[in-house]
Amino acid sequence: MMPSLFIAHGAPLIAIENNEYTKYLNQLGQDLPRPKAVVLFSAHWESKVQQVSRVHEYNTIYDFGGFDPQLYTIQYPARGDHDISKEIEDLFTENGIAFENDTSRGLDHGAWVVLRLLYPNADVPVIAMSVNPKLTTEEQYNIGKSLSELREKDILVIASGGTVHNLRALKWADNGQVDSWALEFDDWLAKKLENWNVESLFNYDSLAPHAALAVPPYGNEHFIPIFYAMGAAANNPRATLLHRSFRYGNLSHSVWQFG
């Protein structure tokens, strides 16, 4: 059975960097069983109603500015799979989850940066999925849970975001030091995930140390994809931290495997 994964996509620069984290993701793509397709929830696609892509071939979205010009030349022409999109829609219908089809949107950098590091040849079909930060954490978990049987069919569920993601707190002159508040929040999160303590996790904003710094009130879209990934493995509740590192003082580069 395929696991589900939560993968931090960091800053867009990891698309052209060669460092500890990019090397890890390159290797992870080789170590994982080859998936039939990837279903990917991206922090950079927000919607009030769950979106399910039905795209034949994706264009590449450069949803960032002010970075190295090389980033804007990268293409990741992954293809979709309408049969798997239909299967997702059927599962949502069975589980009472409202959804809409999207037939035109490309892959944002939360999707293509991660996918390109895992599968550089763009030869694995992709079904892009939105996230909804306005839902409760339990509702986000249940959306993922409704897709858990896909893992039995060699389909890899990935949620792309970041456990600690506060752009206003970043230290771009990176000296390798990690802020204590970021470590304390991430350590709390790791303990709750490894114990599959969903009650605490669903209430992370009031229970976790430094939650307002790690997941700032002005935006939780990067954190909440972890609930989609976790829910997708609810039928095999096991969490394993595969990688953790930090950049710019507090930006987390973490990879969690569920199931």
CSV table of C-alpha atoms in Angstrom, one decimal:
chain,number,residue,atom,x,y,z
A,1,MET,CA,0.0,0.0,0.0
A,2,MET,CA,1.2,3.5,-0.8
A,3,PRO,CA,1.8,5.9,2.0
A,4,SER,CA,0.6,9.4,2.0
A,5,LEU,CA,3.1,12.2,2.4
A,6,PHE,CA,3.3,15.7,3.7
A,7,ILE,CA,6.1,17.6,2.0
A,8,ALA,CA,7.3,21.1,2.8
A,9,HIS,CA,7.9,23.0,-0.4
A,10,GLY,CA,10.0,25.7,1.2
A,11,ALA,CA,11.0,28.7,-0.8
A,12,PRO,CA,10.7,28.5,-4.7
A,13,LEU,CA,14.5,28.5,-4.8
A,14,ILE,CA,14.7,24.8,-3.9
A,15,ALA,CA,13.7,24.2,-7.5
A,16,ILE,CA,17.3,25.2,-8.6
A,17,GLU,CA,19.3,24.6,-5.4
A,18,ASN,CA,21.5,21.6,-4.7
A,19,ASN,CA,21.4,21.1,-0.9
A,20,GLU,CA,20.6,18.6,1.8
A,21,TYR,CA,16.8,18.9,1.3
A,22,THR,CA,16.8,18.8,-2.5
A,23,LYS,CA,19.1,15.8,-2.5
A,24,TYR,CA,16.7,14.1,0.0
A,25,LEU,CA,13.7,14.7,-2.2
A,26,ASN,CA,15.5,13.4,-5.2
A,27,GLN,CA,16.4,10.2,-3.4
A,28,LEU,CA,12.9,9.9,-1.9
A,29,GLY,CA,11.4,9.8,-5.4
A,30,GLN,CA,13.7,6.9,-6.3
A,31,ASP,CA,13.1,5.0,-3.0
A,32,LEU,CA,9.3,5.2,-3.1
A,33,PRO,CA,7.4,2.5,-5.0
A,34,ARG,CA,6.6,3.9,-8.4
A,35,PRO,CA,3.0,5.4,-8.2
A,36,LYS,CA,0.3,4.9,-10.7
A,37,ALA,CA,-0.5,8.6,-10.2
A,38,VAL,CA,-0.1,11.4,-7.6
A,39,VAL,CA,-3.0,13.2,-6.0
A,40,LEU,CA,-1.5,16.5,-4.7
A,41,PHE,CA,-3.1,19.0,-2.3
A,42,SER,CA,-1.2,22.3,-2.6
A,43,ALA,CA,-1.2,25.2,-0.1
A,44,HIS,CA,-1.1,27.6,-3.0
A,45,TRP,CA,-4.5,26.5,-4.4
A,46,GLU,CA,-7.2,27.8,-2.0
A,47,SER,CA,-10.9,27.4,-2.7
A,48,LYS,CA,-14.2,27.5,-0.8
A,49,VAL,CA,-15.3,24.3,-2.6
A,50,GLN,CA,-13.0,21.4,-3.0
A,51,GLN,CA,-11.5,21.5,-6.5
A,52,VAL,CA,-10.5,18.4,-8.5
A,53,SER,CA,-8.5,18.9,-11.6
A,54,ARG,CA,-9.5,17.4,-14.9
A,55,VAL,CA,-6.6,18.7,-17.0
A,56,HIS,CA,-5.0,16.8,-19.9
A,57,GLU,CA,-1.6,18.5,-19.6
A,58,TYR,CA,-0.7,21.1,-17.1
A,59,ASN,CA,1.0,24.4,-17.7
A,60,THR,CA,3.5,25.7,-15.2
A,61,ILE,CA,2.4,28.6,-12.9
A,62,TYR,CA,5.0,31.0,-11.6
A,63,ASP,CA,3.1,32.3,-8.6
A,64,PHE,CA,6.0,34.2,-7.0
A,65,GLY,CA,8.1,37.2,-7.8
A,66,GLY,CA,11.6,38.6,-7.3
A,67,PHE,CA,13.5,35.4,-7.5
A,68,ASP,CA,16.3,34.1,-9.8
A,69,PRO,CA,15.2,34.5,-13.5
A,70,GLN,CA,16.1,30.9,-14.0
A,71,LEU,CA,13.0,29.8,-12.0
A,72,TYR,CA,10.7,31.4,-14.6
A,73,THR,CA,12.1,29.2,-17.4
A,74,ILE,CA,11.3,25.9,-15.7
A,75,GLN,CA,8.5,23.8,-17.3
A,76,TYR,CA,6.9,20.8,-15.7
A,77,PRO,CA,4.4,19.4,-18.3
A,78,ALA,CA,2.8,16.7,-16.2
A,79,ARG,CA,-0.4,15.1,-17.5
A,80,GLY,CA,-3.6,14.4,-15.7
A,81,ASP,CA,-5.7,11.3,-15.6
A,82,HIS,CA,-9.4,11.7,-16.1
A,83,ASP,CA,-10.2,8.2,-14.9
A,84,ILE,CA,-8.6,8.9,-11.5
A,85,SER,CA,-10.2,12.3,-11.3
A,86,LYS,CA,-13.6,10.6,-11.8
A,87,GLU,CA,-12.7,8.0,-9.1
A,88,ILE,CA,-11.9,10.9,-6.7
A,89,GLU,CA,-15.2,12.6,-7.5
A,90,ASP,CA,-17.1,9.3,-6.8
A,91,LEU,CA,-15.4,9.0,-3.5
A,92,PHE,CA,-16.3,12.5,-2.6
A,93,THR,CA,-19.9,11.9,-3.6
A,94,GLU,CA,-20.0,8.7,-1.4
A,95,ASN,CA,-18.7,10.7,1.5
A,96,GLY,CA,-20.9,13.7,1.1
A,97,ILE,CA,-18.0,16.1,0.2
A,98,ALA,CA,-18.9,18.9,-2.2
A,99,PHE,CA,-16.5,19.4,-5.1
A,100,GLU,CA,-16.1,21.1,-8.4
A,101,ASN,CA,-14.1,20.2,-11.5
A,102,ASP,CA,-11.3,22.5,-12.8
A,103,THR,CA,-10.3,22.0,-16.4
A,104,SER,CA,-7.7,24.7,-16.9
A,105,ARG,CA,-5.6,25.5,-13.9
A,106,GLY,CA,-1.9,24.7,-14.1
A,107,LEU,CA,0.5,23.5,-11.4
A,108,ASP,CA,1.5,26.1,-8.9
A,109,HIS,CA,4.9,26.1,-7.3
A,110,GLY,CA,3.6,24.2,-4.3
A,111,ALA,CA,3.0,21.4,-6.7
A,112,TRP,CA,5.6,21.5,-9.4
A,113,VAL,CA,8.6,22.3,-7.2
A,114,VAL,CA,7.9,19.2,-5.1
A,115,LEU,CA,6.9,17.0,-8.1
A,116,ARG,CA,10.0,18.0,-10.1
A,117,LEU,CA,12.3,17.0,-7.3
A,118,LEU,CA,10.6,13.6,-6.9
A,119,TYR,CA,9.8,12.8,-10.5
A,120,PRO,CA,12.0,15.1,-12.7
A,121,ASN,CA,10.8,13.6,-16.0
A,122,ALA,CA,7.2,14.7,-15.4
A,123,ASP,CA,6.2,11.1,-16.3
A,124,VAL,CA,3.8,10.4,-13.4
A,125,PRO,CA,0.1,11.5,-13.9
A,126,VAL,CA,-1.0,14.2,-11.5
A,127,ILE,CA,-4.4,15.1,-10.1
A,128,ALA,CA,-4.1,18.6,-8.5
A,129,MET,CA,-6.3,19.4,-5.5
A,130,SER,CA,-7.2,22.6,-3.7
A,131,VAL,CA,-7.3,23.2,0.1
A,132,ASN,CA,-9.7,25.2,2.1
A,133,PRO,CA,-8.2,27.0,5.2
A,134,LYS,CA,-11.7,28.0,6.3
A,135,LEU,CA,-12.8,24.5,7.1
A,136,THR,CA,-12.2,23.0,10.5
A,137,THR,CA,-9.1,20.9,10.9
A,138,GLU,CA,-11.4,17.8,11.3
A,139,GLU,CA,-13.2,18.6,8.0
A,140,GLN,CA,-9.8,18.8,6.3
A,141,TYR,CA,-8.8,15.5,7.8
A,142,ASN,CA,-12.0,13.9,6.6
A,143,ILE,CA,-11.5,15.1,3.0
A,144,GLY,CA,-8.2,13.2,3.1
A,145,LYS,CA,-9.8,10.2,4.8
A,146,SER,CA,-12.4,9.9,2.0
A,147,LEU,CA,-9.5,9.2,-0.4
A,148,SER,CA,-7.7,6.6,1.8
A,149,GLU,CA,-8.6,3.7,-0.5
A,150,LEU,CA,-6.7,5.3,-3.4
A,151,ARG,CA,-3.5,4.2,-1.6
A,152,GLU,CA,-4.5,0.6,-2.1
A,153,LYS,CA,-4.4,1.2,-5.9
A,154,ASP,CA,-0.8,2.5,-6.0
A,155,ILE,CA,-1.9,6.1,-6.0
A,156,LEU,CA,0.3,8.4,-3.9
A,157,VAL,CA,-1.4,11.2,-1.9
A,158,ILE,CA,0.9,14.2,-1.3
A,159,ALA,CA,0.0,17.4,0.6
A,160,SER,CA,2.4,20.3,0.0
A,161,GLY,CA,2.9,23.1,2.5
A,162,GLY,CA,5.1,23.8,5.6
A,163,THR,CA,4.7,23.1,9.3
A,164,VAL,CA,6.5,26.3,10.2
A,165,HIS,CA,5.8,29.0,7.6
A,166,ASN,CA,5.9,32.7,8.7
A,167,LEU,CA,7.2,34.9,5.9
A,168,ARG,CA,7.4,37.9,8.2
A,169,ALA,CA,9.7,36.1,10.6
A,170,LEU,CA,12.2,34.7,8.0
A,171,LYS,CA,15.9,35.7,8.2
A,172,TRP,CA,17.1,35.7,4.6
A,173,ALA,CA,20.7,36.1,5.8
A,174,ASP,CA,20.7,32.5,6.8
A,175,ASN,CA,23.4,31.7,9.4
A,176,GLY,CA,22.3,28.1,10.1
A,177,GLN,CA,20.8,28.9,13.4
A,178,VAL,CA,17.2,27.8,14.1
A,179,ASP,CA,14.8,29.9,16.2
A,180,SER,CA,13.9,28.1,19.4
A,181,TRP,CA,10.2,28.9,19.0
A,182,ALA,CA,10.2,27.1,15.6
A,183,LEU,CA,11.8,24.0,17.1
A,184,GLU,CA,9.5,24.0,20.1
A,185,PHE,CA,6.4,24.1,17.9
A,186,ASP,CA,7.7,21.5,15.5
A,187,ASP,CA,8.7,19.2,18.4
A,188,TRP,CA,5.2,19.4,19.9
A,189,LEU,CA,3.8,18.7,16.4
A,190,ALA,CA,6.0,15.7,16.0
A,191,LYS,CA,5.0,14.1,19.3
A,192,LYS,CA,1.3,14.5,18.6
A,193,LEU,CA,1.6,13.2,15.0
A,194,GLU,CA,3.6,10.1,16.2
A,195,ASN,CA,1.0,9.4,18.8
A,196,TRP,CA,-1.8,10.1,16.3
A,197,ASN,CA,-3.3,12.4,18.8
A,198,VAL,CA,-5.9,13.9,16.6
A,199,GLU,CA,-7.8,15.7,19.4
A,200,SER,CA,-4.7,17.8,20.2
A,201,LEU,CA,-3.8,18.3,16.6
A,202,PHE,CA,-7.2,19.5,15.7
A,203,ASN,CA,-6.7,22.2,18.4
A,204,TYR,CA,-3.1,23.0,17.6
A,205,ASP,CA,-3.8,26.7,17.5
A,206,SER,CA,-4.7,26.8,21.2
A,207,LEU,CA,-2.5,24.0,22.5
A,208,ALA,CA,0.8,24.1,20.6
A,209,PRO,CA,3.6,26.3,21.9
A,210,HIS,CA,4.2,29.4,19.7
A,211,ALA,CA,1.4,28.4,17.4
A,212,ALA,CA,0.7,32.0,16.4
A,213,LEU,CA,4.3,32.5,15.3
A,214,ALA,CA,4.6,29.1,13.5
A,215,VAL,CA,1.2,29.3,11.9
A,216,PRO,CA,0.4,33.0,11.9
A,217,PRO,CA,-3.2,34.3,12.1
A,218,TYR,CA,-3.0,35.9,8.7
A,219,GLY,CA,-2.5,32.6,7.0
A,220,ASN,CA,-2.7,28.9,7.9
A,221,GLU,CA,-2.8,27.6,4.3
A,222,HIS,CA,0.7,26.1,4.5
A,223,PHE,CA,0.0,24.2,7.7
A,224,ILE,CA,-3.4,22.7,7.1
A,225,PRO,CA,-2.4,20.4,4.2
A,226,ILE,CA,-0.9,18.1,6.8
A,227,PHE,CA,-4.4,17.2,7.9
A,228,TYR,CA,-5.3,16.1,4.3
A,229,ALA,CA,-2.3,13.9,4.2
A,230,MET,CA,-2.9,12.5,7.6
A,231,GLY,CA,-6.5,11.8,6.9
A,232,ALA,CA,-5.6,9.8,3.8
A,233,ALA,CA,-3.9,7.3,6.1
A,234,ALA,CA,-6.5,7.2,8.8
A,235,ASN,CA,-7.1,3.5,8.0
A,236,ASN,CA,-3.4,2.9,9.0
A,237,PRO,CA,-2.7,5.5,11.7
A,238,ARG,CA,1.1,5.7,11.7
A,239,ALA,CA,3.2,8.8,11.3
A,240,THR,CA,7.0,8.8,10.6
A,241,LEU,CA,9.2,11.8,10.3
A,242,LEU,CA,11.4,11.1,7.3
A,243,HIS,CA,13.3,14.5,7.1
A,244,ARG,CA,13.5,17.7,9.0
A,245,SER,CA,15.7,20.7,8.5
A,246,PHE,CA,15.2,24.5,8.5
A,247,ARG,CA,16.2,27.5,6.4
A,248,TYR,CA,16.2,31.2,7.0
A,249,GLY,CA,16.0,30.8,10.8
A,250,ASN,CA,12.6,29.1,11.0
A,251,LEU,CA,11.2,27.9,7.6
A,252,SER,CA,10.7,24.2,8.0
A,253,HIS,CA,11.7,21.6,5.5
A,254,SER,CA,9.9,18.5,6.8
A,255,VAL,CA,8.7,15.3,5.2
A,256,TRP,CA,6.1,13.2,7.0
A,257,GLN,CA,5.0,9.8,5.9
A,258,PHE,CA,1.6,8.5,7.0
A,259,GLY,CA,0.5,4.9,6.9
